[in-house]
mmCIF file of C-alpha atoms in Angstrom:
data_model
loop_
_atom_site.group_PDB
_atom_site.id
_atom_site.type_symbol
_atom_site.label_atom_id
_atom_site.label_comp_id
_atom_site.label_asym_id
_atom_site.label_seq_id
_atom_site.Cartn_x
_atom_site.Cartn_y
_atom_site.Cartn_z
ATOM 1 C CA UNK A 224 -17.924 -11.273 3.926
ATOM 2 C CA UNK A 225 -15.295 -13.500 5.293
ATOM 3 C CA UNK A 226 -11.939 -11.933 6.993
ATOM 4 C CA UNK A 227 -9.684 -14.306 5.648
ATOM 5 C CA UNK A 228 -8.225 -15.400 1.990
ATOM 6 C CA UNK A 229 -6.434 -18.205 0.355
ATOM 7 C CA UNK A 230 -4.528 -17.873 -2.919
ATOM 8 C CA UNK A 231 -3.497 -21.677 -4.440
ATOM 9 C CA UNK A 232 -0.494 -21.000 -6.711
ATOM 10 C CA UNK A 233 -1.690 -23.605 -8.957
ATOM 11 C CA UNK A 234 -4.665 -21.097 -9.534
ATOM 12 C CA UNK A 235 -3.060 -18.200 -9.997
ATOM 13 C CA UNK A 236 -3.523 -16.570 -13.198
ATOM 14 C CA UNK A 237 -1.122 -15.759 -15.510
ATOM 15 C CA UNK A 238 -0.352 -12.115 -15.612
ATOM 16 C CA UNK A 239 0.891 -10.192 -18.647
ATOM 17 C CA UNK A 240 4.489 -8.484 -18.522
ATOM 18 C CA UNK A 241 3.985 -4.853 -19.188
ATOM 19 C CA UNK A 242 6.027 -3.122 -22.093
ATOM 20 C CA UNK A 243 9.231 -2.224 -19.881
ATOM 21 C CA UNK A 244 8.773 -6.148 -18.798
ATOM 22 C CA UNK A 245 7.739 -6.078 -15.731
ATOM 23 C CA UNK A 246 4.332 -7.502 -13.967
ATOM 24 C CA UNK A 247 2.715 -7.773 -10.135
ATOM 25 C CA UNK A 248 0.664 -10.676 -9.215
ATOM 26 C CA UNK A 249 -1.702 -8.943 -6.522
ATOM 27 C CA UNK A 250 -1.683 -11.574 -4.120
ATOM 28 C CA UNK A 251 -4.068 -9.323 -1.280
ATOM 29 C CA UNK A 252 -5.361 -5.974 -2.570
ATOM 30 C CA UNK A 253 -8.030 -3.412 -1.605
ATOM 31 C CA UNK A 254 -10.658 -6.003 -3.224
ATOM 32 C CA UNK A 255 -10.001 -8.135 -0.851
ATOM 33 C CA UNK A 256 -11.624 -5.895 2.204
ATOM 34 C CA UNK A 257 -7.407 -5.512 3.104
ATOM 35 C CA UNK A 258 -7.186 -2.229 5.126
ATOM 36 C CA UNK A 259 -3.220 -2.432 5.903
ATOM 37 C CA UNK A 260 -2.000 -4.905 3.239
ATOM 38 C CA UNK A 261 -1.054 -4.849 0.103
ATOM 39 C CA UNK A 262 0.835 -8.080 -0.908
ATOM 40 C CA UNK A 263 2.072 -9.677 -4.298
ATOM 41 C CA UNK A 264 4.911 -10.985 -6.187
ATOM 42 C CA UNK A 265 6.647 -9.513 -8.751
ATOM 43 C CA UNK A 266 8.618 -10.358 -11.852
ATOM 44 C CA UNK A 267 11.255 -8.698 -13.954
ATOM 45 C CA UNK A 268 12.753 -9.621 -16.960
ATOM 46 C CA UNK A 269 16.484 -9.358 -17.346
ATOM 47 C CA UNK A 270 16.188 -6.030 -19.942
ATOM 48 C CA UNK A 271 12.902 -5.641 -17.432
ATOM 49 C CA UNK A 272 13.111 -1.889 -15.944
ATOM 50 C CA UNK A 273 10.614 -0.794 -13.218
ATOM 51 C CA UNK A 274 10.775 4.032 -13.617
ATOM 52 C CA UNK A 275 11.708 6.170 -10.922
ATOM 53 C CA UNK A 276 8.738 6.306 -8.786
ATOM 54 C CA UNK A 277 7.518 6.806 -5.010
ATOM 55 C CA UNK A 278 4.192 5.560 -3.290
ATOM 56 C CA UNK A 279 2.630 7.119 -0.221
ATOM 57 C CA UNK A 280 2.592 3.813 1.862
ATOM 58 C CA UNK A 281 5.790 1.887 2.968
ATOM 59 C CA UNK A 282 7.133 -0.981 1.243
ATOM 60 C CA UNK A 283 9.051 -3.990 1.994
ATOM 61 C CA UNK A 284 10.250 -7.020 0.070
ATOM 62 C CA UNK A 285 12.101 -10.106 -0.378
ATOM 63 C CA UNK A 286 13.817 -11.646 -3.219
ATOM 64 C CA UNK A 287 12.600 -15.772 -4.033
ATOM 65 C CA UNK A 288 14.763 -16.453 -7.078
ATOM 66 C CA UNK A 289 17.012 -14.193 -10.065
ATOM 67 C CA UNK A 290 18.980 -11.364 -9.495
ATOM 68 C CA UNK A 291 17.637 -7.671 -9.450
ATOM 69 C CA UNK A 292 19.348 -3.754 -9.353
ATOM 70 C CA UNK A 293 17.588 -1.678 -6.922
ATOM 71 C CA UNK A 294 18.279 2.016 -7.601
ATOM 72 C CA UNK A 295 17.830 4.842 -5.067
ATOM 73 C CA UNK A 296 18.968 8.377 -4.078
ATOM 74 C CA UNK A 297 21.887 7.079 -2.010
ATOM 75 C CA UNK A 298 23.220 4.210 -4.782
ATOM 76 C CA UNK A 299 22.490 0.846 -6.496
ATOM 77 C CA UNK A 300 22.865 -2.093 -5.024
ATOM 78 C CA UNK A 301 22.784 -5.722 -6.809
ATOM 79 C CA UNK A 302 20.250 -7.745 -4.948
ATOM 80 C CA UNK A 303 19.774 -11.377 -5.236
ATOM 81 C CA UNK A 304 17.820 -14.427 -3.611
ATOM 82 C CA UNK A 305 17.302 -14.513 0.042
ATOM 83 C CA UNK A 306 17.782 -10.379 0.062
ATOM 84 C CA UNK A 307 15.033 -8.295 1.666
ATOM 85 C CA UNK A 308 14.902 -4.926 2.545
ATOM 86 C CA UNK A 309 12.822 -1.963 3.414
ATOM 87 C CA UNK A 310 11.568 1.570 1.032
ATOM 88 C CA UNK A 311 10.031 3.796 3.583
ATOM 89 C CA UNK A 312 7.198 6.155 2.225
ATOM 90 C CA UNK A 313 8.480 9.052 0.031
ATOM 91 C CA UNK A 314 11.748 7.625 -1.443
ATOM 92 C CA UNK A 315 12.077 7.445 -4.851
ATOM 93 C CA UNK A 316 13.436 4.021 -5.902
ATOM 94 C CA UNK A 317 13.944 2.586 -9.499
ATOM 95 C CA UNK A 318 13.857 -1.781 -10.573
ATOM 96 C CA UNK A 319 16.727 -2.871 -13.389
ATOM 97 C CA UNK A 320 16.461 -6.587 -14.369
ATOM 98 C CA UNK A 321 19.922 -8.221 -14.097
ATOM 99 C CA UNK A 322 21.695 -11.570 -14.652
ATOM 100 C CA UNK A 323 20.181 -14.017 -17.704
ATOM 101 C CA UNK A 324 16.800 -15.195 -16.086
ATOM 102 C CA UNK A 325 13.513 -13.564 -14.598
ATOM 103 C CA UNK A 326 13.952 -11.983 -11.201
ATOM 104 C CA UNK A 327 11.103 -12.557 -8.362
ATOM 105 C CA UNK A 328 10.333 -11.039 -5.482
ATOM 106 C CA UNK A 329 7.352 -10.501 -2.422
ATOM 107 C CA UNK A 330 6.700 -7.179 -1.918
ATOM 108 C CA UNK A 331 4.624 -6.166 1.079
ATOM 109 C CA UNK A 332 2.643 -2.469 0.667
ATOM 110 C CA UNK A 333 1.628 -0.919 4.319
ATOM 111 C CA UNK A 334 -1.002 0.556 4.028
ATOM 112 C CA UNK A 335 -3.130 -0.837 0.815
ATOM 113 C CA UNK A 336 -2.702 1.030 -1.921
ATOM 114 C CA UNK A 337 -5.784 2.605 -3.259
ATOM 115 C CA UNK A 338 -7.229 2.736 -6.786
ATOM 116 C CA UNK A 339 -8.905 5.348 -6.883
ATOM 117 C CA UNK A 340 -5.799 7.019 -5.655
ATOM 118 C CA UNK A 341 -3.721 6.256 -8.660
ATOM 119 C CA UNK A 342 -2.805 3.247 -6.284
ATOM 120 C CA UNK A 343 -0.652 5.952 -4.469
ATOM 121 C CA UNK A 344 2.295 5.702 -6.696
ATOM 122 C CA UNK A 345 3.542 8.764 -8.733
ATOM 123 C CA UNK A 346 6.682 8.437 -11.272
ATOM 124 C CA UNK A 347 9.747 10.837 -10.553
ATOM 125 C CA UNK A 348 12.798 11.708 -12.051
ATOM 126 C CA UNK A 349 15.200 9.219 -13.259
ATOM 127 C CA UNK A 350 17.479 8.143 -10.789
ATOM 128 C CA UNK A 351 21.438 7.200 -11.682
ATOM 129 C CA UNK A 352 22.103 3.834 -12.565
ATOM 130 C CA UNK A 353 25.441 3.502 -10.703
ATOM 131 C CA UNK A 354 27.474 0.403 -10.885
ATOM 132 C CA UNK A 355 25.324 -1.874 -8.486
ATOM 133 C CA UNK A 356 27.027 -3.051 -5.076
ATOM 134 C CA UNK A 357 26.073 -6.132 -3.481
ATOM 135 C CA UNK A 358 24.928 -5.867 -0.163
ATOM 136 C CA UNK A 359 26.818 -5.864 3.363
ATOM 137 C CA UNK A 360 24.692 -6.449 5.739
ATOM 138 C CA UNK A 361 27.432 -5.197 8.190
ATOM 139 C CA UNK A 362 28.069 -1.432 7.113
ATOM 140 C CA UNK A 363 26.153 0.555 8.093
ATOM 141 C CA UNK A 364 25.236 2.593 5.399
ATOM 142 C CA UNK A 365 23.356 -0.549 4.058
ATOM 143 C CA UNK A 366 21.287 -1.396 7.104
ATOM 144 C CA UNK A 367 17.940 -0.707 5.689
ATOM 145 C CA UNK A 368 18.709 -4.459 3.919
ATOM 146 C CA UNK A 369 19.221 -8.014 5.056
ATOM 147 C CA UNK A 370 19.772 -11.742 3.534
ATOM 148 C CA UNK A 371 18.063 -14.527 4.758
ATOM 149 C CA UNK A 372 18.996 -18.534 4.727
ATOM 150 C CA UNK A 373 17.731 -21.152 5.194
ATOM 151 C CA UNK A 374 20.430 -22.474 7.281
ATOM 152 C CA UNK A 375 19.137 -19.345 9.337
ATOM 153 C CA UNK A 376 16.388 -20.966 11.366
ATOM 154 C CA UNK A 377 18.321 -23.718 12.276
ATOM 155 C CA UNK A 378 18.837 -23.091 16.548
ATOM 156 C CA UNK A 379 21.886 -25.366 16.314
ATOM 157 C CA UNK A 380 23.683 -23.081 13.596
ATOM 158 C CA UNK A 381 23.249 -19.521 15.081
ATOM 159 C CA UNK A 382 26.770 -19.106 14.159
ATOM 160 C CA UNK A 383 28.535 -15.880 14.624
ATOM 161 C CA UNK A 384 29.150 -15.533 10.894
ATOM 162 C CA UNK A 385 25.236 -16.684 10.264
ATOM 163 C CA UNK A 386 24.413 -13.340 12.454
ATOM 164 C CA UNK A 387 26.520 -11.556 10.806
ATOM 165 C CA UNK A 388 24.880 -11.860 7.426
ATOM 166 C CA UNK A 389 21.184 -11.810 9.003
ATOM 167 C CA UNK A 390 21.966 -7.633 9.597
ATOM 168 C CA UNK A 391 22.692 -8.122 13.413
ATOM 169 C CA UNK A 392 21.811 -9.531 16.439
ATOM 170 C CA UNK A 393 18.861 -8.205 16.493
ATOM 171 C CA UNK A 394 17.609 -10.956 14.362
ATOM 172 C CA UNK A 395 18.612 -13.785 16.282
ATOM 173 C CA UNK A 396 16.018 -16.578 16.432
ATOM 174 C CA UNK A 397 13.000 -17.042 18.682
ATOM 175 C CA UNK A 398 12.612 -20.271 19.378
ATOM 176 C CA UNK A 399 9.049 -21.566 21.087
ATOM 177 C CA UNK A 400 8.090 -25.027 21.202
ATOM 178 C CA UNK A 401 8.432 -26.126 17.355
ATOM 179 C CA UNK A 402 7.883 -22.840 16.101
ATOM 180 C CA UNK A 403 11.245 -20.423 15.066
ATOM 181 C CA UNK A 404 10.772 -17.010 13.735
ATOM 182 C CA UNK A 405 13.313 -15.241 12.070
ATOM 183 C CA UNK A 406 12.805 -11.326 12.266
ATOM 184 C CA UNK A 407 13.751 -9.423 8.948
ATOM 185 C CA UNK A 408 11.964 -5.618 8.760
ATOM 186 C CA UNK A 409 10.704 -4.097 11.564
ATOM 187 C CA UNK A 410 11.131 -1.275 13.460
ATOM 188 C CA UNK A 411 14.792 -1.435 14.003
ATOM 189 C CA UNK A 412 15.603 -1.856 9.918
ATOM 190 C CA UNK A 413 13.290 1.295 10.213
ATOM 191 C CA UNK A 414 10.273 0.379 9.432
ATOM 192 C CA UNK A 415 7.070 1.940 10.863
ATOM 193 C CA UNK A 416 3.559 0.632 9.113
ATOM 194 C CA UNK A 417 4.317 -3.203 9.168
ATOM 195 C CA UNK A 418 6.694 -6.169 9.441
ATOM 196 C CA UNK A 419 8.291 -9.056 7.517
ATOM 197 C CA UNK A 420 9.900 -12.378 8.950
ATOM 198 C CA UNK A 421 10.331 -15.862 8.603
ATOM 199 C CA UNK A 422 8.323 -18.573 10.184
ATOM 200 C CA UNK A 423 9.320 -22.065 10.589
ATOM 201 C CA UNK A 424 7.764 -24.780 12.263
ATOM 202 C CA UNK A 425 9.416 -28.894 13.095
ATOM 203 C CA UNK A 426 7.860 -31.568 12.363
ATOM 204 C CA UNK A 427 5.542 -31.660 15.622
ATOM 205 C CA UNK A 428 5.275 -27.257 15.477
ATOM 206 C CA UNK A 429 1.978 -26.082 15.487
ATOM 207 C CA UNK A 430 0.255 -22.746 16.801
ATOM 208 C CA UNK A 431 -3.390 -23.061 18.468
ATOM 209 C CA UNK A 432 -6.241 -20.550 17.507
ATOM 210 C CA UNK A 433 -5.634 -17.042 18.086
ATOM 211 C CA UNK A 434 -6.446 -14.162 16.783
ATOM 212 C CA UNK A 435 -4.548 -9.985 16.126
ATOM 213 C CA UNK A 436 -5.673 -6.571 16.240
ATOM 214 C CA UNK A 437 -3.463 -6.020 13.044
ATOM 215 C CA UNK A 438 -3.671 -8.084 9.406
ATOM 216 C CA UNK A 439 -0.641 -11.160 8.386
ATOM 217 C CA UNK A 440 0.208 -12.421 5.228
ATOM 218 C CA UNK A 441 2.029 -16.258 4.562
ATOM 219 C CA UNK A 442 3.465 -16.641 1.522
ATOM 220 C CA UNK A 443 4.962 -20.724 1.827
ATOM 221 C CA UNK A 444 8.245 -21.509 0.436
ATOM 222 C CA UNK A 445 8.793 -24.944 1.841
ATOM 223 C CA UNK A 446 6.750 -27.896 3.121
ATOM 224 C CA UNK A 447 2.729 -28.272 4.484
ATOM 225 C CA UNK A 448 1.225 -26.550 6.245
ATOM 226 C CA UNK A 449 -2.144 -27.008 7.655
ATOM 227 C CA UNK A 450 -4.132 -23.623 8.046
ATOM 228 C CA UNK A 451 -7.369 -22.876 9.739
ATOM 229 C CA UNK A 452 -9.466 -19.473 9.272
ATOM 230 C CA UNK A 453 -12.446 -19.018 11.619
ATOM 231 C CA UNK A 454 -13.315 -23.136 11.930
ATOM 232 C CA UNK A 455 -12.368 -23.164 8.097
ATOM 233 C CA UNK A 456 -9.489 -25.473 7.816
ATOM 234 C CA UNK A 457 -7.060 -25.154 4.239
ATOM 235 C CA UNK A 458 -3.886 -27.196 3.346
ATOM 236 C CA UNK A 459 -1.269 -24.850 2.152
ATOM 237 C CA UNK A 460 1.783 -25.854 0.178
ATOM 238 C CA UNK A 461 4.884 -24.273 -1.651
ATOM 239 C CA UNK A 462 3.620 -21.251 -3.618
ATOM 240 C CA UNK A 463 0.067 -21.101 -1.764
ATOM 241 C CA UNK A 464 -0.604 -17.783 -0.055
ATOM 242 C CA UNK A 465 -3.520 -16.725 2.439
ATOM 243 C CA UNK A 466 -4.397 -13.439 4.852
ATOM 244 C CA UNK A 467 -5.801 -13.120 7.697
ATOM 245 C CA UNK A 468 -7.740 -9.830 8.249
ATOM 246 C CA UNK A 469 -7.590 -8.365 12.093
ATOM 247 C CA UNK A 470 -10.151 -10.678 14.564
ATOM 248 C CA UNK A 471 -9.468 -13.775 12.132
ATOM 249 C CA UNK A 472 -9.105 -16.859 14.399
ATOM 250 C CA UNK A 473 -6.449 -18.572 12.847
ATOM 251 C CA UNK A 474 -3.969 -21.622 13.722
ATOM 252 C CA UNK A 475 -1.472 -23.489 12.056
ATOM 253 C CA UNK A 476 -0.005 -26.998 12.260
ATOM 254 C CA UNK A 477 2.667 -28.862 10.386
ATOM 255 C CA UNK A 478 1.041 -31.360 8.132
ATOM 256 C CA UNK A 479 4.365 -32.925 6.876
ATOM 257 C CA UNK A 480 7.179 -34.965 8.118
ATOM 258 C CA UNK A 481 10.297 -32.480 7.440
ATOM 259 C CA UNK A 482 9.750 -28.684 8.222
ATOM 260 C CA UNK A 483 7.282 -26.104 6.798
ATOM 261 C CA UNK A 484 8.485 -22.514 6.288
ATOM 262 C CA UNK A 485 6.693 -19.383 4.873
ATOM 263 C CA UNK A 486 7.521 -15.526 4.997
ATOM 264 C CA UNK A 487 4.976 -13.494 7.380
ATOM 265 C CA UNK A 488 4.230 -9.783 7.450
ATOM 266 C CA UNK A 489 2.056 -7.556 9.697
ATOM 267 C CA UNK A 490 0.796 -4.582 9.149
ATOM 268 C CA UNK A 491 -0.318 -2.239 11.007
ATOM 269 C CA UNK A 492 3.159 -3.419 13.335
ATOM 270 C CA UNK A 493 1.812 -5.187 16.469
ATOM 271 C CA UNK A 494 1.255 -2.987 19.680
ATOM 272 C CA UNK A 495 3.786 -4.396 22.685
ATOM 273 C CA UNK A 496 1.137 -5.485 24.633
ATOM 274 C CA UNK A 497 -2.526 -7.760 23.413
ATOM 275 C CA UNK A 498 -0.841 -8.747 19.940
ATOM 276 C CA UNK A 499 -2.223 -12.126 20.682
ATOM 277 C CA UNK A 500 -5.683 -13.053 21.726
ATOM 278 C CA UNK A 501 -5.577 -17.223 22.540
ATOM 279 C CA UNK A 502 -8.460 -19.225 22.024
ATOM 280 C CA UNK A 503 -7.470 -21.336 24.814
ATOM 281 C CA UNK A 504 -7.367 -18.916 27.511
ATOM 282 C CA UNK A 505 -10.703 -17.237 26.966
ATOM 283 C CA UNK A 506 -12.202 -20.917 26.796
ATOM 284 C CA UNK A 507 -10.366 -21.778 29.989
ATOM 285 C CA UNK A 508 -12.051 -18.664 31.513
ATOM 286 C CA UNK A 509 -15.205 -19.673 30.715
ATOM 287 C CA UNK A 510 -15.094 -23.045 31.563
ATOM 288 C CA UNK A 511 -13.991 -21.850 34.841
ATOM 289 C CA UNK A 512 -16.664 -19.403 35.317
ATOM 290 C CA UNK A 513 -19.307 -22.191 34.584
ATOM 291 C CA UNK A 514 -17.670 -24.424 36.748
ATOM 292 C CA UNK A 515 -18.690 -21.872 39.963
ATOM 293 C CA UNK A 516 -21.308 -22.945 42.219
#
């Protein structure tokens, strides 16, 4: 059984909207052999409404295109592209479609839901449907949210106003040689199972082999990308999706001439220390062990 997966969009199948209009692409899944991740993308239609409900694992999401109502105990809020945010386990939380087209969204389920569990999700009471708020990444009452841009990952453009509307500083960029990562949920939004950001690479970025004690999801939203899983290499493109179970040697390169971007998660959330195991320094140690007289 391998420890990896690749989803092409252009194969994906075309999933049924359920009577209240809403349907989830399972992108990774308990068939899969996923311990820690559940992963898919969503759709709701405009009228589209999503019941009061709460699930025994954490969620997390982020919004690709339309506009969406998020209800929960403390209010409504309006959320639209480039919005993410994070449901901890045990709060109930209600979908309302919005605006005039088909809202879509990644959501990211820590640990895998499990069938024969009723997929650990059990309906509620109905929630209020207050007038929805947009949100402000800078009150605090809202900091279990965030909005992402692309003009984001740009180094040159970490703007006071750009931090402002990433939640804080506490998502400034980390910048490595070609590679910048955006940070969205994690433990400061709150979040305890797992962890969502944004990964870009230049031109000339790539990653060498490496492996994690912990599972990752890449959903890519711009550019090429060009993926290997244990020795098995895959070129990923806008749409495509893979995971990489925990002890998957994986790497990544750019394979086009303007930049390649995807959203990440982790789950279960790295450990400080060891989250990375490189190829190249194991190899190094061996080659210098054999070189011993």
């Amino acid at each position: 059984m391998t420890n990896f997966l690749v989803r092409r969009a252009a194969d994906a199948p075309e999933v049924a909207y359920d009577p209240h209009g809403f349907h989830r692409r399972t992108v990774v899944g308990e068939a899969d052999g996923s311990v820690h991740t559940g992963f898919g993308i969503c759709a709701l239609r405009p009228d589209g409404v999503v019941g009061a409900h709460v699930h025994s694992y954490e969620e997390t999401f982020h919004i690709l295109s339309g506009t969406v109502v998020l209800d929960v105990p403390e209010g409504s809020y309006l959320l639209e592209e480039g919005d993410y945010g994070l449901l901890p386990t045990g709060v109930p939380h209600a979908w309302r479609g919005a605006g005039d087209t088909v809202g879509r969204w990644a959501d990211m389920l820590a640990p895998v839901p499990r069938a024969r569990y009723g997929y650990d999700t059990r309906a509620v009471p109905a929630l209020p449907e207050r007038e929805p708020v947009r949100i402000d990444v800078r009150d605090p009452r809202t900091r279990s949210f965030g909005h992402f841009e692309p003009d984001l990952m740009d180094p040159g453009k970490q703007s006071q106003d750009l931090l402002a509307v990433s939640a804080s500083m506490r998502t400034a960029l980390l910048v490595y040689s070609g590679i910048t990562v955006k940070t969205m949920v994690d433990s400061d939004l709150g979040a305890v199972a797992s962890t969502m950001f944004m990964v870009q690479y230049a031109s000339d970025g790539m990653a060498g082999t490496h492996d994690h004690p912990f599972e990752e999801t890449y959903l890519i939203l711009e550019g090429t990308v060009d993926a290997t899983f244990d020795g098995e290499r895959h070129r990923l493109g806008v749409g495509d999706a893979a995971w990489a179970g925990a002890g998957c040697v994986h790497g990544f390169a750019n394979a086009g001439r303007g930049p390649v971007r995807w959203l990440e998660t982790q789950a279960p959330q790295p450990p400080p220390r060891h989250s990375y195991r490189f190829t190249r320094d194991w190899d190094y140690l061996r080659e210098a062990l054999e070189e011993k007289p």
